[in-house]
PDB file of C-alpha atoms and ligand atoms in Angstrom:
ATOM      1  CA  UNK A1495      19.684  12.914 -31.734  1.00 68.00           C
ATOM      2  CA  UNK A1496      19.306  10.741 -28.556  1.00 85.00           C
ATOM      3  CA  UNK A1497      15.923  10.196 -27.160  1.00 95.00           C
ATOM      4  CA  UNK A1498      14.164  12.966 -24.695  1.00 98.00           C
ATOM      5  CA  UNK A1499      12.861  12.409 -21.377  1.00 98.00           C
ATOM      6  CA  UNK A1500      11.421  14.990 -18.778  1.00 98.00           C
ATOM      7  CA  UNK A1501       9.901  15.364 -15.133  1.00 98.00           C
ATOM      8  CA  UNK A1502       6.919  17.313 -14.938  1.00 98.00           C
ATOM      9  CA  UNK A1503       5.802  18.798 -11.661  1.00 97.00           C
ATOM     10  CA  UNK A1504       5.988  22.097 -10.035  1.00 95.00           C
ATOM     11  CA  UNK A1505       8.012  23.165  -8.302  1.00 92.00           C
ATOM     12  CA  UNK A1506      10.659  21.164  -9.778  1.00 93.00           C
ATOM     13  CA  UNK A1507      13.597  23.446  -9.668  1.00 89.00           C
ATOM     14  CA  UNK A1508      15.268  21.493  -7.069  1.00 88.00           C
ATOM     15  CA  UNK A1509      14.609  17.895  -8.663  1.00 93.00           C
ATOM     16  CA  UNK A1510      17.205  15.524  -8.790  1.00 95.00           C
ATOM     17  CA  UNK A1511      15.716  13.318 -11.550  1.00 97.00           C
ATOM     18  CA  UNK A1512      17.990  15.488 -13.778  1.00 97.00           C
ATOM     19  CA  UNK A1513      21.181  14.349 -12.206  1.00 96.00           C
ATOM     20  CA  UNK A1514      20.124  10.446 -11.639  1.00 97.00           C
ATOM     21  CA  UNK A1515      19.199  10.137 -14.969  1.00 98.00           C
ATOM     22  CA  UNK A1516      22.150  11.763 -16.198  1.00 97.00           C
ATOM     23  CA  UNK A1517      24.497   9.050 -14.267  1.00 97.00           C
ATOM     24  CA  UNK A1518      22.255   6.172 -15.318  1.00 98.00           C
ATOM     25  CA  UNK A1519      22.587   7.156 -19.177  1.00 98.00           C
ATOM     26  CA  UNK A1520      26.188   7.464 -18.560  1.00 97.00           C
ATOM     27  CA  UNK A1521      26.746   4.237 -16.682  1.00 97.00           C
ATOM     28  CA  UNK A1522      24.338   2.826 -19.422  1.00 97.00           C
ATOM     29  CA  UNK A1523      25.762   4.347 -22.171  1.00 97.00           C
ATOM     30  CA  UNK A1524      22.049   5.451 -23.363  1.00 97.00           C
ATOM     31  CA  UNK A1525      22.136   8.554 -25.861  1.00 97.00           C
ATOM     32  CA  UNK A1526      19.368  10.295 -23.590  1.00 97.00           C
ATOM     33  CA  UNK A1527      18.667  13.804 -22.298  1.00 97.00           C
ATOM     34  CA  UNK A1528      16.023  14.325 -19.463  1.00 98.00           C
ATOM     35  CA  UNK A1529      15.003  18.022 -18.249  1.00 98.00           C
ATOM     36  CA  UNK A1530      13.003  19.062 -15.493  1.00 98.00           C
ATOM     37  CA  UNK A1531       9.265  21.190 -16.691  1.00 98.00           C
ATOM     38  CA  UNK A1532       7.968  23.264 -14.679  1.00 98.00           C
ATOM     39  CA  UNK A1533       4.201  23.491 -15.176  1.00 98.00           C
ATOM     40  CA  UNK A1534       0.907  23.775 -13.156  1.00 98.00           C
ATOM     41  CA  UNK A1535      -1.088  22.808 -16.682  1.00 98.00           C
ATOM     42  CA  UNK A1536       0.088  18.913 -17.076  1.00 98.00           C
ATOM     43  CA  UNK A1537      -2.569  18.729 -20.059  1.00 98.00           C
ATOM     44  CA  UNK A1538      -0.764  21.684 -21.913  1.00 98.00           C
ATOM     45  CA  UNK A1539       2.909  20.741 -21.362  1.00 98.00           C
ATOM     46  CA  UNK A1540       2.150  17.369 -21.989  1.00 98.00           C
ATOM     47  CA  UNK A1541       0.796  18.115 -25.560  1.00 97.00           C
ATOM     48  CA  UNK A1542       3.084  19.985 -26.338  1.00 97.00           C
ATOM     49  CA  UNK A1543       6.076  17.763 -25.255  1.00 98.00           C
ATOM     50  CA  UNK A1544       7.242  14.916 -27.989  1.00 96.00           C
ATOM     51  CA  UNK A1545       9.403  12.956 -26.135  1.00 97.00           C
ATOM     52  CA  UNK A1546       9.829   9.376 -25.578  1.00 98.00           C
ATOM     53  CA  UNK A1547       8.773   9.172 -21.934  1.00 98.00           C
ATOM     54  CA  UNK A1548       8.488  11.107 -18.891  1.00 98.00           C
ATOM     55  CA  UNK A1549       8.482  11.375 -14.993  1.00 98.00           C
ATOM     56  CA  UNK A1550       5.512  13.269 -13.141  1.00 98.00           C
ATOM     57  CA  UNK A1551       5.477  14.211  -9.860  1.00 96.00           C
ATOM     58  CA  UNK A1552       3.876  16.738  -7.539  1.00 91.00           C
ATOM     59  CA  UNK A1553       1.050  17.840  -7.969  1.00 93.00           C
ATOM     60  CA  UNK A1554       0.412  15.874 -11.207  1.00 96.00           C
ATOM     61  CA  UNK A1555       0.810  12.259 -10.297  1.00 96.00           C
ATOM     62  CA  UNK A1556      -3.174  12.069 -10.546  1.00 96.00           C
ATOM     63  CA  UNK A1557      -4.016  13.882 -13.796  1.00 97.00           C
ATOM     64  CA  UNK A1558      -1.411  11.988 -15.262  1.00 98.00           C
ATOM     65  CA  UNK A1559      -3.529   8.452 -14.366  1.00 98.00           C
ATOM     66  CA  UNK A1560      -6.320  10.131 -16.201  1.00 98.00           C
ATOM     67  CA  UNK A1561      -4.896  11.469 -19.213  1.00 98.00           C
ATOM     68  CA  UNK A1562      -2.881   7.633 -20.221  1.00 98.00           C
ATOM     69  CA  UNK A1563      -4.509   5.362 -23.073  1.00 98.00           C
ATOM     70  CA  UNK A1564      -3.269   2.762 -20.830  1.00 98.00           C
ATOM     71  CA  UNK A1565      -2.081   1.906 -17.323  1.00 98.00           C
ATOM     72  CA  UNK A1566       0.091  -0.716 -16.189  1.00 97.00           C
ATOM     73  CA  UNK A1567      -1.854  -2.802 -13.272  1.00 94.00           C
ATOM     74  CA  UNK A1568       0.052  -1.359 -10.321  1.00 93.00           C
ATOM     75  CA  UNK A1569      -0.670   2.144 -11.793  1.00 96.00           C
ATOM     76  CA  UNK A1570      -4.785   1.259 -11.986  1.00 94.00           C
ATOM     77  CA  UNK A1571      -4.512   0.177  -8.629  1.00 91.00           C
ATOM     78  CA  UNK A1572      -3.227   2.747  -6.843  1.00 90.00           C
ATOM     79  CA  UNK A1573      -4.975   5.745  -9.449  1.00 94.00           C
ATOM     80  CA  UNK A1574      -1.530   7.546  -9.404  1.00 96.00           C
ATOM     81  CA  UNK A1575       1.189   7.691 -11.833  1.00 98.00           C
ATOM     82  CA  UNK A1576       4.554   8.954 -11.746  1.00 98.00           C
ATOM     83  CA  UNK A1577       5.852   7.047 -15.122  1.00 98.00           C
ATOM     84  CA  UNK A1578       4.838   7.490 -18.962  1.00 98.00           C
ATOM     85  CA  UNK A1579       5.982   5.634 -21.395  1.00 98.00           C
ATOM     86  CA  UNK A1580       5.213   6.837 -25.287  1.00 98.00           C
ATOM     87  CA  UNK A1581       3.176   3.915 -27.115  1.00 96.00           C
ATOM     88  CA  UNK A1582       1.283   3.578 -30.042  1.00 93.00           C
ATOM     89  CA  UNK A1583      -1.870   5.431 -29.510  1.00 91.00           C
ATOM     90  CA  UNK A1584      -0.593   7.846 -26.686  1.00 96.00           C
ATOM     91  CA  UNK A1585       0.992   7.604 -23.059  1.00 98.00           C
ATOM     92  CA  UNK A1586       1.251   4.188 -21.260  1.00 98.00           C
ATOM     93  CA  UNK A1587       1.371   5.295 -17.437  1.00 98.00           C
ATOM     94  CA  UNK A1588       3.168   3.418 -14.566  1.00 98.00           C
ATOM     95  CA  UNK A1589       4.495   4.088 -10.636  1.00 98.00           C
ATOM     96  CA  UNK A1590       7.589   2.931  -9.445  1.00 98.00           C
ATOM     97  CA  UNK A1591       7.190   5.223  -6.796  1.00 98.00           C
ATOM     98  CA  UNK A1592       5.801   1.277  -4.339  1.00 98.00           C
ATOM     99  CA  UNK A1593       8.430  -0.954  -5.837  1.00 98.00           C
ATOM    100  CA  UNK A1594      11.416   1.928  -5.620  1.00 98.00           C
ATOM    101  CA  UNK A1595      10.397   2.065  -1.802  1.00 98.00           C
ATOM    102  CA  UNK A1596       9.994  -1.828  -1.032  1.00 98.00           C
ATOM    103  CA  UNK A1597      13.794  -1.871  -3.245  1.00 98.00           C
ATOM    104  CA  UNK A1598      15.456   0.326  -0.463  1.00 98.00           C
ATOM    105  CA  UNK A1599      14.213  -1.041   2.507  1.00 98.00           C
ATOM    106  CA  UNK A1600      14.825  -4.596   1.142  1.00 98.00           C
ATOM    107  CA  UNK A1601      17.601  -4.518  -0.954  1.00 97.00           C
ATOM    108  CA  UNK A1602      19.702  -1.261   0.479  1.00 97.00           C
ATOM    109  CA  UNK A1603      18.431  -1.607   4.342  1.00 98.00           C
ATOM    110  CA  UNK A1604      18.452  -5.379   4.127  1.00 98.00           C
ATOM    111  CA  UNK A1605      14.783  -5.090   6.093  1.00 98.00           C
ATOM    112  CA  UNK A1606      12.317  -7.692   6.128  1.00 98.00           C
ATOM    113  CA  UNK A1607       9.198  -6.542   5.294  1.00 98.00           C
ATOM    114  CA  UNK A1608       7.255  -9.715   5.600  1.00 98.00           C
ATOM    115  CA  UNK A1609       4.901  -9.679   8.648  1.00 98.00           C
ATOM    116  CA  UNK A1610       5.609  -5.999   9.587  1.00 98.00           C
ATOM    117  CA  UNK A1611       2.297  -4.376  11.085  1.00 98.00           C
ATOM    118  CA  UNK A1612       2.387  -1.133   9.470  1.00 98.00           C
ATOM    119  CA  UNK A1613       1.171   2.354  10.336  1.00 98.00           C
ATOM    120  CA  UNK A1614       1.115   4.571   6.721  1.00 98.00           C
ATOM    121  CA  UNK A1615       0.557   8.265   7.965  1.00 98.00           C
ATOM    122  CA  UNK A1616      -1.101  10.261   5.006  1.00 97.00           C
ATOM    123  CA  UNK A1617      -3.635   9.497   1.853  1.00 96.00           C
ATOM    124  CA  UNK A1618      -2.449  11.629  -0.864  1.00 94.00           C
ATOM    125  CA  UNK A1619      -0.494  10.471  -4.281  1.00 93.00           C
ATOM    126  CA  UNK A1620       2.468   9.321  -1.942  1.00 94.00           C
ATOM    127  CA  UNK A1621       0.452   7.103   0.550  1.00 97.00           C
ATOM    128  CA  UNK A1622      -1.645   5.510  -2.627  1.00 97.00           C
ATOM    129  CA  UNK A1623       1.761   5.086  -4.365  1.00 96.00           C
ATOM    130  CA  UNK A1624       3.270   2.740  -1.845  1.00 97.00           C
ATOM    131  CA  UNK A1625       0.327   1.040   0.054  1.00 97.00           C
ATOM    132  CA  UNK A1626       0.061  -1.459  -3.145  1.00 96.00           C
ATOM    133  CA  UNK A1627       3.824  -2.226  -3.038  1.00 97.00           C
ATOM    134  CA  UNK A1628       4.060  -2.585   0.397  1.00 98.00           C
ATOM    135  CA  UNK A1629       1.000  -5.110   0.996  1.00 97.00           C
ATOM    136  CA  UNK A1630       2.652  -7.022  -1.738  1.00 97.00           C
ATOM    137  CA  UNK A1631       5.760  -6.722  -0.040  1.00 98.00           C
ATOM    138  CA  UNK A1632       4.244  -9.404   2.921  1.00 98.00           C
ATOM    139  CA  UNK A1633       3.400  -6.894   5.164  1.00 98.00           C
ATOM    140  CA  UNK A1634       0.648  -7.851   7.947  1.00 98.00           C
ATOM    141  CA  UNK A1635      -2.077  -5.358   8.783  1.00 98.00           C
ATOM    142  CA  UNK A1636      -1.627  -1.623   7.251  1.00 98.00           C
ATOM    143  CA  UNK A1637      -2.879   0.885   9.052  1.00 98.00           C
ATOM    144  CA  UNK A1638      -3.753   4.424   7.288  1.00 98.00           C
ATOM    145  CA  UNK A1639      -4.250   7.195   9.347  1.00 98.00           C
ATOM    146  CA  UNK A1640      -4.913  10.840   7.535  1.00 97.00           C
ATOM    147  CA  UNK A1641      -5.937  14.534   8.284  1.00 96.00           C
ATOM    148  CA  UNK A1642      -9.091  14.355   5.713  1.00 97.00           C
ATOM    149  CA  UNK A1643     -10.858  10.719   6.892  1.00 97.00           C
ATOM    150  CA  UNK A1644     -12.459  10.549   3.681  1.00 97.00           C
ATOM    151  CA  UNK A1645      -8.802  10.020   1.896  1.00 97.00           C
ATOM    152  CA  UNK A1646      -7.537   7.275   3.943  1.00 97.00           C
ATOM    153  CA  UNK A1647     -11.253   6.197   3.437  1.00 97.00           C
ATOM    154  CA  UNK A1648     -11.184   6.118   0.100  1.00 96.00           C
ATOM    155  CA  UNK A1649      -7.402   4.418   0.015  1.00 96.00           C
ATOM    156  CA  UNK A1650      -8.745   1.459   2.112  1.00 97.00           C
ATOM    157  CA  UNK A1651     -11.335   0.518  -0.222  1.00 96.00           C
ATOM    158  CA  UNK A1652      -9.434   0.749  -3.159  1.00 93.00           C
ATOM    159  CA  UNK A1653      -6.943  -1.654  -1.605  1.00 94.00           C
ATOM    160  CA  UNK A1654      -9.914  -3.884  -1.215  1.00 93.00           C
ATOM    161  CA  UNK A1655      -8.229  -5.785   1.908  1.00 95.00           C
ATOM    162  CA  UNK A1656     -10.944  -5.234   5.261  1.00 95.00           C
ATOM    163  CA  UNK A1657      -9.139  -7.803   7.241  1.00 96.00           C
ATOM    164  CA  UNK A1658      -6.013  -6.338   6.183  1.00 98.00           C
ATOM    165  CA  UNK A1659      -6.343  -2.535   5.618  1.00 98.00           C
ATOM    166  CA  UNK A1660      -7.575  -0.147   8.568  1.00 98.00           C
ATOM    167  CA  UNK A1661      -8.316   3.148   8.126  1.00 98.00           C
ATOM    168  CA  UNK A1662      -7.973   5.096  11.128  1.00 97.00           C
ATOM    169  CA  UNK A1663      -8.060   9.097  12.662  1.00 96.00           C
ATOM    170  CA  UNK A1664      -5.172  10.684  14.134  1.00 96.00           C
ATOM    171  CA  UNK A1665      -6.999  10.887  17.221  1.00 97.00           C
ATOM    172  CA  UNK A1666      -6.782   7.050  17.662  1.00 97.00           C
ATOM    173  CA  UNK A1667      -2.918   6.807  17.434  1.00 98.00           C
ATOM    174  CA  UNK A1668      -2.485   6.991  20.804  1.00 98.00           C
ATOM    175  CA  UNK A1669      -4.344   3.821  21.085  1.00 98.00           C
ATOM    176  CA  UNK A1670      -3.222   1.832  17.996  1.00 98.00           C
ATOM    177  CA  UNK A1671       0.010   0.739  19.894  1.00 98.00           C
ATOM    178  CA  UNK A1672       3.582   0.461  18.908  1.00 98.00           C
ATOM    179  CA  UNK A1673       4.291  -0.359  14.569  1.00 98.00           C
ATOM    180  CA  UNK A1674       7.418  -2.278  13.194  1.00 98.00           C
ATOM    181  CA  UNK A1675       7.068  -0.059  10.235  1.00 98.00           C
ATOM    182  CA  UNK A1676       5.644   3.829  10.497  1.00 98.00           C
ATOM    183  CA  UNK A1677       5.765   5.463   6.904  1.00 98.00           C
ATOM    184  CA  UNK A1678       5.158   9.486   7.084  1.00 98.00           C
ATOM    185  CA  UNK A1679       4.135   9.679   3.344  1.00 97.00           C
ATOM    186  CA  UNK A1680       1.878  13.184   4.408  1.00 96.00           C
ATOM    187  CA  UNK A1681       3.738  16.450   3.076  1.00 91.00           C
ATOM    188  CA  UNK A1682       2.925  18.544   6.611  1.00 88.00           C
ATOM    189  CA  UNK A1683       6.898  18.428   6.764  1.00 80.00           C
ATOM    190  CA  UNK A1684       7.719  19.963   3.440  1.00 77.00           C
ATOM    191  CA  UNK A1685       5.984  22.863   5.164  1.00 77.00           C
ATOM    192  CA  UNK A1686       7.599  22.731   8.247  1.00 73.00           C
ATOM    193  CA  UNK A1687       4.699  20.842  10.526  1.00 84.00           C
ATOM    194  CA  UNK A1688       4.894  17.793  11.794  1.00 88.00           C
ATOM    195  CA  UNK A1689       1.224  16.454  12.744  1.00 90.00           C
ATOM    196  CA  UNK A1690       1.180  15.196  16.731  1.00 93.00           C
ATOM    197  CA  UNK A1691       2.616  11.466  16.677  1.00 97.00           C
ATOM    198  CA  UNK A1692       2.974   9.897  20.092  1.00 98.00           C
ATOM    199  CA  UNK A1693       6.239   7.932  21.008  1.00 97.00           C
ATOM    200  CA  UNK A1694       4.540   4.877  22.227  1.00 98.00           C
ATOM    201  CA  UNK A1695       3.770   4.438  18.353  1.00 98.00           C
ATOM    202  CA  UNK A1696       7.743   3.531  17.570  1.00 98.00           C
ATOM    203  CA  UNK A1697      10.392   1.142  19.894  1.00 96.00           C
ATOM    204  CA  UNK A1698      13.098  -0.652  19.616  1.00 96.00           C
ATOM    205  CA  UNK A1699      11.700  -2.617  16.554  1.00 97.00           C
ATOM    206  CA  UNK A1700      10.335   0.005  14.805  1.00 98.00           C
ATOM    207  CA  UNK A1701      11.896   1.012  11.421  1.00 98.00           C
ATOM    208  CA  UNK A1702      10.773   4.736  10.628  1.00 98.00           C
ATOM    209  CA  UNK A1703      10.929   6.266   7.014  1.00 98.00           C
ATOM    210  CA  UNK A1704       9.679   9.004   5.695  1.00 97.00           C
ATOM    211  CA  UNK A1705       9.319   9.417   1.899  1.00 96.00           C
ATOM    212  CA  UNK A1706      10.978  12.822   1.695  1.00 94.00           C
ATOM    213  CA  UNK A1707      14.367  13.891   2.329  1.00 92.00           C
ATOM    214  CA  UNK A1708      16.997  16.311   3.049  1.00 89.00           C
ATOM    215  CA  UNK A1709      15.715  19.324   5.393  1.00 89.00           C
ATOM    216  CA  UNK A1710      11.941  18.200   4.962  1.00 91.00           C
ATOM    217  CA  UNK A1711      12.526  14.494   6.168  1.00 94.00           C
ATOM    218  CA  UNK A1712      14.016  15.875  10.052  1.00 93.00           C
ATOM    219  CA  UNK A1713      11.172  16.616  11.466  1.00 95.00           C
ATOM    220  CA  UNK A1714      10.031  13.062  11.165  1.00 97.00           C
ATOM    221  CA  UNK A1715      13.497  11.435  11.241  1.00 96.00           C
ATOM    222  CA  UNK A1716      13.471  13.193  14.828  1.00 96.00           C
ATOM    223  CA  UNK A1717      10.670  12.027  16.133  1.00 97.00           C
ATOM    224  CA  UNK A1718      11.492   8.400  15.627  1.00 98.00           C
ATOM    225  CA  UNK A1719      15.016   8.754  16.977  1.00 97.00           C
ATOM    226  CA  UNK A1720      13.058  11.025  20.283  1.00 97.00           C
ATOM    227  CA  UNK A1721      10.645   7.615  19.913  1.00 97.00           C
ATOM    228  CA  UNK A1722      13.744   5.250  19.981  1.00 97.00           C
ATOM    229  CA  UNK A1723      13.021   3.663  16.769  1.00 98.00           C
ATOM    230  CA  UNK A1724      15.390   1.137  15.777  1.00 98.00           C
ATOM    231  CA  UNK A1725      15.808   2.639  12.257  1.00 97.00           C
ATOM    232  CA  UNK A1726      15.404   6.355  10.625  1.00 98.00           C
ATOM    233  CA  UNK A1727      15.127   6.284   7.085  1.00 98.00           C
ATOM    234  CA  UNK A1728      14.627   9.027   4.309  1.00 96.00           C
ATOM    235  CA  UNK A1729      13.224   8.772   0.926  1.00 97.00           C
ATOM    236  CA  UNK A1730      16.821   9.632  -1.171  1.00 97.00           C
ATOM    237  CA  UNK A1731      16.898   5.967  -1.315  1.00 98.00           C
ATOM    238  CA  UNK A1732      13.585   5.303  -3.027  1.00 98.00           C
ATOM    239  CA  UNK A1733      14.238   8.492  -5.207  1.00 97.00           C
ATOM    240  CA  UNK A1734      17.117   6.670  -6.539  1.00 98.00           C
ATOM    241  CA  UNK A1735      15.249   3.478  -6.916  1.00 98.00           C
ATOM    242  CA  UNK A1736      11.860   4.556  -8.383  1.00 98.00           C
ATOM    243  CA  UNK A1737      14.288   6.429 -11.316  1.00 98.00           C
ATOM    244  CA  UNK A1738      16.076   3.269 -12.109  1.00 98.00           C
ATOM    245  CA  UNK A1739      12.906   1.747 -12.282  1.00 98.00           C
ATOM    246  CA  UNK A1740      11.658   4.306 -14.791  1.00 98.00           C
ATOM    247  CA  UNK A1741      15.247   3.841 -16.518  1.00 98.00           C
ATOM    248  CA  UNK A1742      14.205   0.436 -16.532  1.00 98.00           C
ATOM    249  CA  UNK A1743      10.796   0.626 -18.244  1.00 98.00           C
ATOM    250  CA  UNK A1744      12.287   2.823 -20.569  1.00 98.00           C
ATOM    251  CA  UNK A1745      15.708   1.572 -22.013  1.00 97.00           C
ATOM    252  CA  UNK A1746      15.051  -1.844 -20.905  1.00 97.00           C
ATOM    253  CA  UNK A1747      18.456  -1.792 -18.689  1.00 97.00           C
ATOM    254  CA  UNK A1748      18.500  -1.308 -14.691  1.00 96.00           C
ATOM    255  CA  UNK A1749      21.057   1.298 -13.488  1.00 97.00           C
ATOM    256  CA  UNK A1750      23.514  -0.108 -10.677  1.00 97.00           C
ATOM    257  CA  UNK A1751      22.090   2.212  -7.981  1.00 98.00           C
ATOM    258  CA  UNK A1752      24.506   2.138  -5.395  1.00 97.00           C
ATOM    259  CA  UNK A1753      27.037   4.671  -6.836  1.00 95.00           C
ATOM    260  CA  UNK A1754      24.764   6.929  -7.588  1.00 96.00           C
ATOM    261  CA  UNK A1755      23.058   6.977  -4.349  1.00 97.00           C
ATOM    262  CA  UNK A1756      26.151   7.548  -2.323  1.00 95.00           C
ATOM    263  CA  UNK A1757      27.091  10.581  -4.223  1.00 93.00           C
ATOM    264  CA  UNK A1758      23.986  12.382  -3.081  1.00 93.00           C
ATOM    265  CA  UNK A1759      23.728  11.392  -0.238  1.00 89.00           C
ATOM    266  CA  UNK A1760      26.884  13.272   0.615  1.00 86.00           C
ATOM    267  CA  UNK A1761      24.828  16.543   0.587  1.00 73.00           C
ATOM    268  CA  UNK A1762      21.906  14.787   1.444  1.00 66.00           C
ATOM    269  CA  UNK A1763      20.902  17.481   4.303  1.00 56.00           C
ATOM    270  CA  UNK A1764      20.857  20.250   1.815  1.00 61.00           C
ATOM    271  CA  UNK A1765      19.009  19.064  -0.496  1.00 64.00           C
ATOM    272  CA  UNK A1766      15.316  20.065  -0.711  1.00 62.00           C
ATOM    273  CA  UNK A1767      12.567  17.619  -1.721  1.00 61.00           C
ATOM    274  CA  UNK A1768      11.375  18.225  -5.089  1.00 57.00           C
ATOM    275  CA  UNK A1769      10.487  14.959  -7.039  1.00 67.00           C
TER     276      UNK A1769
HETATM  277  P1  ATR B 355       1.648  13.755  -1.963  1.00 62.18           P
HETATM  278  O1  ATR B 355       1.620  13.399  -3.404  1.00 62.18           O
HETATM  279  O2  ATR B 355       2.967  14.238  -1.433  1.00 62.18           O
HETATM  280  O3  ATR B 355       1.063  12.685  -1.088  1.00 62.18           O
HETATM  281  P2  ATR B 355      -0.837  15.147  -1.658  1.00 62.18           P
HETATM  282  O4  ATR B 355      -1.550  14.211  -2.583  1.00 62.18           O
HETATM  283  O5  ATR B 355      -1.173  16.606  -1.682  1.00 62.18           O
HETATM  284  O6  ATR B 355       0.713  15.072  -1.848  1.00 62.18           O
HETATM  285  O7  ATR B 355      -1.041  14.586  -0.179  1.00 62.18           O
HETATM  286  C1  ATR B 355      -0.480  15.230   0.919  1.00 62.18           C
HETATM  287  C2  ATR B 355      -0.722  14.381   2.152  1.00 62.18           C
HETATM  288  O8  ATR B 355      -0.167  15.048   3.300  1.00 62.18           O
HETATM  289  C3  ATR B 355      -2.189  14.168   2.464  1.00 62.18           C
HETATM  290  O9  ATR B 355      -2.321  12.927   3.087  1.00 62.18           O
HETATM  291  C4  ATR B 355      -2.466  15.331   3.423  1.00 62.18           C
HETATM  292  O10 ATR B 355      -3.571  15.138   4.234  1.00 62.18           O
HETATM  293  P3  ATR B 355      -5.052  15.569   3.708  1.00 62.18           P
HETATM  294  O11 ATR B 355      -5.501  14.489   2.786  1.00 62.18           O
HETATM  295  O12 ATR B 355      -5.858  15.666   4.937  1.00 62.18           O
HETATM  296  O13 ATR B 355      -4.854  16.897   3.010  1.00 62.18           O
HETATM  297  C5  ATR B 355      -1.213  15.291   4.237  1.00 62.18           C
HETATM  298  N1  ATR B 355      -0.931  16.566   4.935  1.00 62.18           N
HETATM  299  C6  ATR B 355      -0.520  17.722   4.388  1.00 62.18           C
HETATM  300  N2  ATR B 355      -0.335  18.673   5.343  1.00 62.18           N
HETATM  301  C7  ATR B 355      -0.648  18.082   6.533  1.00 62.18           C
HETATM  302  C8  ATR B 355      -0.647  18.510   7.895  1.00 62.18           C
HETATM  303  N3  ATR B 355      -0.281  19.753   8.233  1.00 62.18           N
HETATM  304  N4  ATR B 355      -0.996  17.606   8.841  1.00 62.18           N
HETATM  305  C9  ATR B 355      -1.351  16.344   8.511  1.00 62.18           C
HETATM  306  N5  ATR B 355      -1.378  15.873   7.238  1.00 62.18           N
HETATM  307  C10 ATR B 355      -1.028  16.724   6.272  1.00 62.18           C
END
């Protein structure tokens, strides 16, 4: 029998991690087979699951941090994990969620990165998954700007940058001036709200992306076009790239990407953000 992956989450009935890793095993030729658990008890599923590795996602990506033997350094710096890999002793967690982002601006956008001042809206397990990534990506200053202060508090100093790393309210935006890179990593979109962002944040420079996609990424996507942002991007890209980075850590072989990508993104508007 092949070795046995699955995503935890919930809801995950409309993940695609299914179908990605599905083309990567068959582009790979891995034996492999990767389901999709739903589960609001990560402790319980987990213990009873005796597979070889695993993806976690909402609202797990914390708990999972907690419950690894070890983390990989990325993972301990950002407290979230959305990779497991089974080692001697129990789970070893990662994130690919920072490097799977920084991969599809860079490598499938062709963006620069290096320099960019940077407004990251939100402080939950998406914000803390890609503010690592995209410091080390040669960003300049980052602002953070959430709901709960305390959050984008608490993200700041774990980043450990003060000269580098601002923390902000949404009340200041209007006066923060225009970003070459705004990142909507809150989930008031998967719900159908988009929190009050001024135009004169975006122009002609300014690359927009938000981390989900399909039907909960317009919202966002619209405001940067209203905003005249030089780029709208969605996060099917970095779904596609934080899996073959988790096909990576796992099978030691890193799925061509672009195939793969294109297929879904030929329904991309129907899909509904899951992973
Ligand atoms: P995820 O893993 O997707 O980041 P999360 O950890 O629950 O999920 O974080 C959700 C993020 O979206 C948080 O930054 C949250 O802000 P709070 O920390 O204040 O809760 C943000 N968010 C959710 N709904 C929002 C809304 N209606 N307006 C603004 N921010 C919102």
């Amino acid at each position: 029998m092949g070795r046995r992956y699955a995503l935890f989450g919930h809801p995950v009935a409309h993940s695609l991690s299914p179908r990605i890793h599905a083309a990567f095993a068959e582009q790979a030729g891995v034996d492999m087979d990767y389901t999709a658990i739903d589960t609001e008890d990560l402790d319980a599923a987990l213990a009873a699951f005796d597979g070889d590795g695993a993806n976690i996602t909402l609202p797990h990506k914390e708990r999972a941090a907690a419950l690894c033997a070890s983390l990989s350094a990325r993972a301990r710096r950002c407290g979230v994990v959305n990779t497991l890999v089974r080692a001697d002793g129990g789970w070893h967690g990662d994130n690919t969620d920072g490097l799977g982002l920084v991969r599809d601006l860079t490598d499938r956008h062709r963006l620069d990165l290096r320099g960019r001042r940077t407004l990251l809206l939100g402080a939950g397990g998406g914000a803390r998954g890609v503010a690592p990534a995209l410091l080390d990506a040669g960003i300049a200053e980052l602002f953070i700007v959430n709901r709960t202060a305390a959050r984008s508090d608490a993200l700041a100093d774990v980043l450990g940058e003060p000269g580098r790393v601002h923390p902000r309210y949404f009340d200041d935006l209007p006066a923060l001036g225009e970003f070459d890179l705004v990142v909507n990593a809150t989930s008031a979109t998967r719900h159908g709200e988009l929190p009050k962002l001024p135009i004169s944040l975006a122009g002609r420079r300014t690359t927009a992306v938000d981390l989900s996609y399909g039907e909960a990424a317009i919202p966002f996507l619209a405001w940067a076009r209203a905003a005249n942002a030089r780029e709208a991007i969605d996060g099917l890209g970095m779904l596609v790239e934080q899996a073959a980075e988790s096909f990576a850590l796992w099978h030691g072989i890193r799925p061509d990407t672009g195939a793969v990508f294109a297929q879904l993104q030929a329904h991309a508007i129907s899909l509904v953000s899951a992973d």
